[in-house]
């Protein structure tokens, strides 16, 4: 190959056998195309690829941030809903207790009125009965006195004496009082 | 040695043939002018197309949830972007497209060179020297533009004892001017050596007795070369970032 190089003349500027890297004749060619390639890559990267990737990464970052914010929002909302639910439950419980208490008080009041009424009517009835009993008792005493007088008059006449009505009355009355 | 034993065809090593620059149209030995379309042109064009395919075509959908291709493109972007930001700081970000250009070119050229029968553009010192000295001159000019004469404080180690400073300055200056040389030879040397070794192993595969060993060797070296291709692209890029940082912040 070194022979070939020498034969060609163009690239034979002291190219040592075995090291194409040191073949100075090809340097111009390599450098020219390399610079062209680097410029091409630079423009492709700086004009298209890098801004695009930067935009993608920024967009992703934005999306993630937004999603996290939205999730936090929803969490707060859920907590609020829970608190509202708890509050409603507590309110309902308090209301139920209040209603129960009210009802109980009302019933108690009704009951008290009814008991009072019943007591009053019972007392009236009792007084009436007592009056009746007293009357009956008084009636009975009169009857007893009359019977006693009659009986005493009979006894006295049977024994042959003449019964003096006023004396018997006085005796019977005295006995009954004693 | 085995040449003689095998006779006519024989065991022939041409590990360096793969690096020959030749016209794409025409035969080897035709004159190569600066504008001649050669295999260099062809493989450089493929590298450009590879960058185009990797970074532009994959991202054409601009998907918020990336597909495979777009993930790779974003990975490359994020990798180099973070490297530039970490090494040079915030004010180095505006040079990110240039560094990305270097990284993508070297990476694609290295990997394209691993295709069998391909031509490895980055194995040529002419190519890597353009890259290395390009970085060197760009960074040096940038350093003087940004810092004026203050850029020279890069060589004057203010934290060292005064008597030591001239000596250190001499060492710093030498190391500064060696940078582009090592920068370019590192890449070309790695690429060339790896590919040459591959060819040598492949050459041994012609001998039936040791062919299995040689083929396993080719496979092993190939795996190593895949690694080297990526690592050299990374090394070149991060050193560029370090040099850029020196230009932007020359004070130690």
Short mmCIF file of C-alpha atoms in Angstrom, two decimals:
data_model
loop_
_atom_site.label_atom_id
_atom_site.label_comp_id
_atom_site.label_asym_id
_atom_site.label_seq_id
_atom_site.Cartn_x
_atom_site.Cartn_y
_atom_site.Cartn_z
CA UNK A 1 0.00 0.00 0.00
CA UNK A 2 2.86 2.32 0.74
CA UNK A 3 4.11 1.44 -2.71
CA UNK A 4 0.79 2.42 -4.16
CA UNK A 5 0.98 5.72 -2.36
CA UNK A 6 4.37 6.41 -3.79
CA UNK A 7 3.29 5.41 -7.24
CA UNK A 8 0.35 7.75 -7.09
CA UNK A 9 2.61 10.60 -6.17
CA UNK A 10 -0.22 12.80 -4.94
CA UNK A 11 -0.38 11.49 -1.40
CA UNK A 12 3.20 10.38 -1.10
CA UNK A 13 4.47 13.28 0.97
CA UNK A 14 6.67 11.12 3.12
CA UNK A 15 3.87 8.75 4.09
CA UNK A 16 5.58 6.16 6.22
CA UNK A 17 4.55 2.61 5.54
CA UNK A 18 1.92 1.37 7.94
CA UNK A 19 0.63 4.64 9.37
CA UNK A 20 -2.01 6.20 7.12
CA UNK A 21 -2.66 8.65 9.97
CA UNK A 22 0.65 10.35 9.24
CA UNK A 23 0.00 10.70 5.53
CA UNK A 24 0.02 14.47 5.41
CA UNK A 25 -1.34 14.45 1.88
CA UNK A 26 -4.78 13.43 3.11
CA UNK A 27 -4.94 16.02 5.91
CA UNK A 28 -6.46 18.77 3.80
CA UNK A 29 -9.19 16.46 2.64
CA UNK A 30 -9.97 15.21 6.14
CA UNK A 31 -9.94 18.65 7.71
CA UNK A 32 -12.17 20.12 5.03
CA UNK A 33 -14.82 17.45 5.36
CA UNK A 34 -14.54 17.37 9.14
CA UNK A 35 -15.16 21.09 9.44
CA UNK A 36 -18.12 20.73 7.10
CA UNK A 37 -19.50 17.86 9.21
CA UNK A 38 -19.02 19.77 12.46
CA UNK A 39 -20.73 22.86 11.09
CA UNK A 40 -23.61 20.68 9.89
CA UNK A 41 -23.95 18.99 13.27
CA UNK A 42 -23.71 22.32 15.05
CA UNK A 43 -26.53 23.81 13.01
CA UNK A 44 -28.70 20.74 13.31
CA UNK A 45 -28.23 20.69 17.07
CA UNK A 46 -28.39 24.38 17.90
CA UNK A 47 -31.22 25.23 15.51
CA UNK A 48 -33.42 22.17 15.74
CA UNK A 49 -32.57 19.44 18.21
CA UNK A 50 -31.49 21.29 21.34
CA UNK A 51 -34.29 23.91 21.43
CA UNK A 52 -36.78 21.17 20.73
CA UNK A 53 -35.53 18.92 23.52
CA UNK A 54 -35.34 21.89 25.89
CA UNK A 55 -38.96 22.69 25.02
CA UNK A 56 -40.01 19.08 25.59
CA UNK A 57 -38.30 18.97 28.96
CA UNK A 58 -39.78 22.31 30.00
CA UNK A 59 -43.22 21.18 28.90
CA UNK A 60 -42.89 17.96 30.85
CA UNK A 61 -41.76 19.87 33.91
CA UNK A 62 -44.74 22.18 33.51
CA UNK A 63 -47.14 19.28 33.10
CA UNK A 64 -45.79 17.56 36.18
CA UNK A 65 -46.00 20.75 38.22
CA UNK A 66 -49.56 21.35 37.05
CA UNK A 67 -50.58 17.80 37.81
CA UNK A 68 -49.16 17.99 41.29
CA UNK A 69 -50.94 21.29 41.88
CA UNK A 70 -54.21 19.82 40.59
CA UNK A 71 -53.79 16.78 42.81
CA UNK A 72 -53.19 19.00 45.83
CA UNK A 73 -56.28 21.01 44.90
CA UNK A 74 -58.37 17.88 44.75
CA UNK A 75 -56.99 16.70 48.05
CA UNK A 76 -57.96 19.97 49.71
CA UNK A 77 -61.41 19.67 48.16
CA UNK A 78 -61.80 16.13 49.44
CA UNK A 79 -60.78 17.26 52.90
CA UNK A 80 -63.30 20.09 52.74
CA UNK A 81 -66.03 17.68 51.67
CA UNK A 82 -65.16 15.38 54.52
CA UNK A 83 -65.29 18.24 57.00
CA UNK A 84 -68.66 19.34 55.61
CA UNK A 85 -69.95 15.80 55.91
CA UNK A 86 -68.76 15.54 59.50
CA UNK A 87 -70.37 18.87 60.30
CA UNK A 88 -73.67 17.83 58.73
CA UNK A 89 -73.59 14.62 60.71
CA UNK A 90 -72.94 16.45 63.98
CA UNK A 91 -75.67 18.97 63.19
CA UNK A 92 -78.17 16.22 62.46
CA UNK A 93 -77.27 14.49 65.69
CA UNK A 94 -77.70 17.68 67.70
CA UNK A 95 -81.02 18.40 65.99
CA UNK A 96 -82.24 14.90 66.76
CA UNK A 97 -81.28 15.33 70.38
CA UNK A 98 -83.00 18.68 70.55
CA UNK A 99 -86.19 17.29 69.02
CA UNK A 100 -86.12 14.34 71.39
CA UNK A 101 -85.68 16.65 74.38
CA UNK A 102 -88.46 18.94 73.24
CA UNK A 103 -90.84 16.09 72.72
CA UNK A 104 -89.99 14.67 76.09
CA UNK A 105 -90.62 18.03 77.80
CA UNK A 106 -93.93 18.44 76.00
CA UNK A 107 -95.08 15.00 76.95
CA UNK A 108 -93.98 15.64 80.52
CA UNK A 109 -95.98 18.88 80.62
CA UNK A 110 -99.07 17.16 79.22
CA UNK A 111 -98.64 14.42 81.72
CA UNK A 112 -98.29 16.89 84.58
CA UNK A 113 -101.46 18.70 83.56
CA UNK A 114 -103.35 15.43 83.27
CA UNK A 115 -102.08 14.24 86.68
CA UNK A 116 -103.06 17.53 88.27
CA UNK A 117 -106.48 17.32 86.75
CA UNK A 118 -106.90 13.77 87.90
CA UNK A 119 -105.71 14.70 91.41
CA UNK A 120 -108.21 17.56 91.55
CA UNK A 121 -111.08 15.41 90.41
CA UNK A 122 -110.09 12.71 92.84
CA UNK A 123 -109.99 15.24 95.69
CA UNK A 124 -113.43 16.58 94.69
CA UNK A 125 -114.84 13.11 94.55
CA UNK A 126 -113.33 12.28 97.92
CA UNK A 127 -114.79 15.44 99.50
CA UNK A 128 -118.16 14.65 98.05
CA UNK A 129 -118.01 11.14 99.36
CA UNK A 130 -116.96 12.38 102.78
CA UNK A 131 -119.90 14.79 102.83
CA UNK A 132 -122.24 11.96 101.84
CA UNK A 133 -120.78 9.76 104.56
CA UNK A 134 -121.17 12.53 107.14
CA UNK A 135 -124.76 13.04 106.11
CA UNK A 136 -125.44 9.36 106.25
CA UNK A 137 -123.81 9.20 109.65
CA UNK A 138 -125.89 12.12 110.91
CA UNK A 139 -129.04 10.50 109.53
CA UNK A 140 -128.13 7.29 111.26
CA UNK A 141 -127.70 9.01 114.62
CA UNK A 142 -131.11 10.62 114.34
CA UNK A 143 -132.65 7.28 113.39
CA UNK A 144 -130.86 5.57 116.29
CA UNK A 145 -132.18 8.21 118.70
CA UNK A 146 -135.70 7.82 117.38
CA UNK A 147 -135.52 4.06 117.55
CA UNK A 148 -134.06 4.29 121.04
CA UNK A 149 -136.83 6.66 122.13
CA UNK A 150 -139.51 4.45 120.60
CA UNK A 151 -137.98 1.38 122.14
CA UNK A 152 -137.64 3.09 125.50
CA UNK A 153 -141.28 4.27 125.35
CA UNK A 154 -142.43 0.77 124.48
CA UNK A 155 -140.36 -0.75 127.27
CA UNK A 156 -141.74 1.76 129.78
CA UNK A 157 -145.39 1.14 128.70
CA UNK A 158 -144.87 -2.60 128.79
CA UNK A 159 -143.61 -2.36 132.33
CA UNK A 160 -146.88 -0.61 133.15
CA UNK A 161 -145.72 2.83 133.58
CA UNK A 162 -146.98 5.75 131.65
CA UNK A 163 -144.32 6.94 129.38
CA UNK A 164 -143.64 10.59 129.53
CA UNK A 165 -142.29 11.49 126.12
CA UNK A 166 -140.15 14.43 127.20
CA UNK A 167 -138.54 12.48 130.04
CA UNK A 168 -137.64 9.63 127.72
CA UNK A 169 -136.22 12.06 125.13
CA UNK A 170 -134.02 13.66 127.71
CA UNK A 171 -132.86 10.30 129.07
CA UNK A 172 -132.09 8.89 125.64
CA UNK A 173 -130.22 12.03 124.55
CA UNK A 174 -128.18 11.95 127.77
CA UNK A 175 -127.33 8.27 127.26
CA UNK A 176 -126.35 8.76 123.62
CA UNK A 177 -124.03 11.61 124.42
CA UNK A 178 -122.41 9.69 127.24
CA UNK B 1 6.69 -16.85 10.81
CA UNK B 2 3.44 -18.57 9.96
CA UNK B 3 3.66 -16.80 6.62
CA UNK B 4 6.13 -19.31 5.34
CA UNK B 5 4.33 -22.29 6.83
CA UNK B 6 1.03 -21.48 5.14
CA UNK B 7 2.62 -20.85 1.78
CA UNK B 8 1.19 -18.62 -0.95
CA UNK B 9 -1.82 -16.94 0.67
CA UNK B 10 -0.28 -17.15 4.06
CA UNK B 11 -1.00 -15.32 7.24
CA UNK B 12 -1.06 -11.67 6.36
CA UNK B 13 -1.57 -8.84 8.78
CA UNK B 14 -2.78 -5.54 7.48
CA UNK B 15 -3.96 -3.96 10.71
CA UNK B 16 -3.41 -0.44 9.39
CA UNK B 17 -5.14 -0.85 6.05
CA UNK B 18 -8.44 0.06 7.62
CA UNK B 19 -7.18 3.57 8.26
CA UNK B 20 -6.34 4.31 4.65
CA UNK B 21 -7.96 7.35 3.17
CA UNK B 22 -9.11 6.64 -0.34
CA UNK B 23 -11.46 8.18 -2.87
CA UNK B 24 -14.96 6.84 -2.55
CA UNK B 25 -15.32 6.73 -6.30
CA UNK B 26 -12.30 5.42 -8.13
CA UNK B 27 -9.44 3.25 -7.00
CA UNK B 28 -6.94 3.52 -4.22
CA UNK B 29 -4.02 5.63 -5.28
CA UNK B 30 -6.08 8.19 -7.18
CA UNK B 31 -5.12 11.69 -6.23
CA UNK B 32 -6.77 13.04 -3.11
CA UNK B 33 -7.43 16.76 -3.26
CA UNK B 34 -9.01 18.64 -0.39
CA UNK B 35 -12.40 18.47 -2.09
CA UNK B 36 -12.20 14.82 -3.19
CA UNK B 37 -15.09 12.73 -1.90
CA UNK B 38 -13.33 10.04 0.06
CA UNK B 39 -14.27 7.36 2.57
CA UNK B 40 -13.63 10.08 5.16
CA UNK B 41 -16.39 12.13 3.59
CA UNK B 42 -18.70 9.13 3.56
CA UNK B 43 -18.24 8.21 7.21
CA UNK B 44 -18.35 11.82 8.36
CA UNK B 45 -21.63 12.17 6.48
CA UNK B 46 -22.90 9.04 8.21
CA UNK B 47 -21.93 10.56 11.55
CA UNK B 48 -23.92 13.68 10.69
CA UNK B 49 -26.88 11.51 9.70
CA UNK B 50 -26.54 9.52 12.91
CA UNK B 51 -26.67 12.71 14.97
CA UNK B 52 -29.64 13.86 12.90
CA UNK B 53 -31.43 10.56 13.43
CA UNK B 54 -30.61 10.36 17.10
CA UNK B 55 -31.42 13.92 18.10
CA UNK B 56 -33.93 15.20 15.52
CA UNK B 57 -35.97 12.30 14.14
CA UNK B 58 -36.52 10.74 17.56
CA UNK B 59 -37.84 13.97 19.02
CA UNK B 60 -40.12 14.82 16.09
CA UNK B 61 -43.23 13.76 18.00
CA UNK B 62 -42.35 16.00 20.96
CA UNK B 63 -44.09 13.51 23.22
CA UNK B 64 -44.54 14.48 26.86
CA UNK B 65 -44.18 10.81 27.70
CA UNK B 66 -41.11 9.90 25.64
CA UNK B 67 -40.69 6.80 23.52
CA UNK B 68 -37.45 4.87 23.37
CA UNK B 69 -35.71 7.07 20.82
CA UNK B 70 -36.77 10.28 22.46
CA UNK B 71 -35.61 8.97 25.84
CA UNK B 72 -32.14 8.42 24.40
CA UNK B 73 -32.06 11.91 22.91
CA UNK B 74 -33.21 13.42 26.21
CA UNK B 75 -30.66 11.32 28.08
CA UNK B 76 -27.84 12.64 25.86
CA UNK B 77 -29.08 16.17 26.28
CA UNK B 78 -29.42 15.87 30.04
CA UNK B 79 -26.06 14.14 30.38
CA UNK B 80 -24.06 16.79 28.53
CA UNK B 81 -26.12 19.68 29.89
CA UNK B 82 -25.50 18.57 33.45
CA UNK B 83 -21.81 18.03 32.71
CA UNK B 84 -21.44 21.55 31.33
CA UNK B 85 -23.41 23.02 34.23
CA UNK B 86 -21.52 21.08 36.89
CA UNK B 87 -18.04 21.72 35.54
CA UNK B 88 -18.23 25.25 34.13
CA UNK B 89 -21.06 26.68 36.20
CA UNK B 90 -24.10 28.66 35.10
CA UNK B 91 -22.19 31.02 32.81
CA UNK B 92 -20.88 28.09 30.78
CA UNK B 93 -24.37 27.05 29.72
CA UNK B 94 -24.34 29.26 26.66
CA UNK B 95 -21.48 27.20 25.20
CA UNK B 96 -23.52 24.04 25.67
CA UNK B 97 -24.42 23.67 21.94
CA UNK B 98 -20.72 23.67 20.98
CA UNK B 99 -19.87 21.05 23.57
CA UNK B 100 -22.91 19.02 22.59
CA UNK B 101 -21.70 19.16 18.98
CA UNK B 102 -18.31 17.80 20.00
CA UNK B 103 -19.81 15.07 22.16
CA UNK B 104 -22.37 13.89 19.63
CA UNK B 105 -19.86 13.93 16.79
CA UNK B 106 -17.20 11.97 18.66
CA UNK B 107 -19.71 9.51 20.09
CA UNK B 108 -21.36 8.79 16.75
CA UNK B 109 -18.05 8.64 14.87
CA UNK B 110 -16.59 6.27 17.45
CA UNK B 111 -19.55 3.93 17.32
CA UNK B 112 -19.82 4.06 13.54
CA UNK B 113 -16.16 3.07 13.48
CA UNK B 114 -17.06 -0.12 15.32
CA UNK B 115 -19.14 -1.36 12.40
CA UNK B 116 -17.17 -4.08 10.61
CA UNK B 117 -15.27 -2.82 7.54
CA UNK B 118 -16.03 0.75 8.49
CA UNK B 119 -13.62 3.66 8.49
CA UNK B 120 -13.03 5.31 11.84
CA UNK B 121 -12.75 9.03 11.30
CA UNK B 122 -11.77 9.70 14.91
CA UNK B 123 -8.77 7.38 14.62
CA UNK B 124 -7.05 9.99 12.47
CA UNK B 125 -4.83 12.51 14.13
CA UNK B 126 -5.80 15.08 11.51
CA UNK B 127 -9.42 14.88 12.66
CA UNK B 128 -8.78 14.83 16.40
CA UNK B 129 -6.14 17.56 16.10
CA UNK B 130 -8.71 19.84 14.50
CA UNK B 131 -11.03 19.10 17.42
CA UNK B 132 -8.32 19.41 20.06
CA UNK B 133 -6.69 22.56 18.71
CA UNK B 134 -10.10 23.98 17.91
CA UNK B 135 -11.00 23.68 21.57
CA UNK B 136 -7.59 25.03 22.59
CA UNK B 137 -7.75 28.16 20.46
CA UNK B 138 -11.41 28.78 21.20
CA UNK B 139 -10.87 28.50 24.93
CA UNK B 140 -7.69 30.61 24.91
CA UNK B 141 -9.30 33.40 22.87
CA UNK B 142 -12.41 33.23 25.04
CA UNK B 143 -10.25 33.46 28.16
CA UNK B 144 -8.56 36.65 26.97
CA UNK B 145 -11.82 38.16 25.73
CA UNK B 146 -13.60 37.47 29.02
CA UNK B 147 -10.82 38.25 31.45
CA UNK B 148 -8.32 40.35 29.47
CA UNK B 149 -4.83 40.08 30.90
CA UNK B 150 -6.40 38.58 34.02
CA UNK B 151 -6.52 35.32 32.12
CA UNK B 152 -2.77 35.04 32.68
CA UNK B 153 -3.45 34.58 36.40
CA UNK B 154 -4.28 31.04 35.41
CA UNK B 155 -0.52 30.48 35.30
CA UNK B 156 0.29 32.46 38.43
CA UNK B 157 -0.65 30.28 41.39
CA UNK B 158 -1.43 32.92 44.00
CA UNK B 159 -1.91 30.37 46.76
CA UNK B 160 1.65 29.02 46.45
CA UNK B 161 4.65 30.50 48.29
CA UNK B 162 6.20 33.36 46.34
CA UNK B 163 9.55 31.69 45.51
CA UNK B 164 7.71 28.71 44.04
CA UNK B 165 5.43 30.74 41.82
CA UNK B 166 7.77 31.27 38.82
CA UNK B 167 8.54 27.57 38.72
CA UNK B 168 4.87 26.69 38.99
CA UNK B 169 4.09 29.25 36.29
CA UNK B 170 6.56 27.54 33.96
CA UNK B 171 4.99 24.16 34.66
CA UNK B 172 1.49 25.56 34.23
CA UNK B 173 2.41 27.13 30.90
CA UNK B 174 3.94 23.92 29.61
CA UNK B 175 0.95 21.89 30.73
CA UNK B 176 -1.37 24.44 29.14
CA UNK B 177 0.30 24.12 25.77
CA UNK B 178 0.46 20.35 25.98
CA UNK B 179 -3.29 20.22 26.50
CA UNK B 180 -4.36 20.26 22.84
CA UNK B 181 -1.73 17.67 21.96
CA UNK B 182 -2.77 15.22 24.65
CA UNK B 183 -6.40 16.08 24.04
CA UNK B 184 -6.23 15.03 20.40
CA UNK B 185 -3.70 12.20 20.62
CA UNK B 186 -5.66 10.57 23.46
CA UNK B 187 -8.72 10.14 21.27
CA UNK B 188 -6.94 9.18 18.05
CA UNK B 189 -4.56 6.86 19.88
CA UNK B 190 -7.32 5.02 21.69
CA UNK B 191 -9.34 4.57 18.55
CA UNK B 192 -6.42 3.55 16.37
CA UNK B 193 -4.92 1.12 18.87
CA UNK B 194 -8.21 -0.61 19.56
CA UNK B 195 -9.05 -1.07 15.91
CA UNK B 196 -5.54 -2.23 15.07
CA UNK B 197 -5.65 -4.81 17.85
CA UNK B 198 -9.00 -6.03 16.56
CA UNK B 199 -7.46 -6.50 13.13
CA UNK B 200 -4.48 -8.35 14.56
CA UNK B 201 -6.73 -10.78 16.39
CA UNK B 202 -8.83 -11.18 13.26
CA UNK B 203 -5.62 -11.93 11.37
CA UNK B 204 -4.78 -14.74 13.78
CA UNK B 205 -8.22 -16.23 13.11
CA UNK B 206 -6.82 -17.33 9.74
CA UNK B 207 -4.89 -20.08 11.50
CA UNK B 208 -7.31 -22.89 12.25
CA UNK B 209 -5.51 -24.03 15.39
CA UNK B 210 -5.84 -20.76 17.25
CA UNK B 211 -8.93 -19.47 15.49
CA UNK B 212 -11.30 -20.01 18.46
CA UNK B 213 -8.98 -18.14 20.79
CA UNK B 214 -8.56 -15.39 18.22
CA UNK B 215 -12.30 -15.06 17.71
CA UNK B 216 -12.96 -14.92 21.45
CA UNK B 217 -10.21 -12.32 21.58
CA UNK B 218 -11.93 -10.30 18.86
CA UNK B 219 -15.17 -10.46 20.80
CA UNK B 220 -13.54 -9.42 24.05
CA UNK B 221 -11.61 -6.55 22.43
CA UNK B 222 -14.76 -5.50 20.62
CA UNK B 223 -16.58 -5.26 23.94
CA UNK B 224 -13.73 -3.23 25.32
CA UNK B 225 -13.82 -0.99 22.27
CA UNK B 226 -17.52 -0.29 22.77
CA UNK B 227 -16.63 0.89 26.23
CA UNK B 228 -13.67 2.91 24.99
CA UNK B 229 -15.78 4.58 22.32
CA UNK B 230 -18.21 5.93 24.87
CA UNK B 231 -15.57 6.75 27.46
CA UNK B 232 -13.34 8.62 25.03
CA UNK B 233 -16.26 10.72 23.87
CA UNK B 234 -17.02 11.46 27.52
CA UNK B 235 -13.39 12.20 28.39
CA UNK B 236 -12.94 14.53 25.45
CA UNK B 237 -16.12 16.38 26.38
CA UNK B 238 -15.44 16.73 30.06
CA UNK B 239 -11.88 17.94 29.42
CA UNK B 240 -13.33 20.51 27.06
CA UNK B 241 -15.60 21.59 29.90
CA UNK B 242 -12.65 21.81 32.27
CA UNK B 243 -10.68 23.97 29.81
CA UNK B 244 -13.75 26.13 29.32
CA UNK B 245 -14.05 26.56 33.07
CA UNK B 246 -10.40 27.69 33.19
CA UNK B 247 -11.17 30.26 30.53
CA UNK B 248 -14.24 31.57 32.34
CA UNK B 249 -12.78 31.46 35.85
CA UNK B 250 -8.98 31.59 35.53
CA UNK B 251 -8.44 32.28 39.21
CA UNK B 252 -7.56 29.18 41.12
#
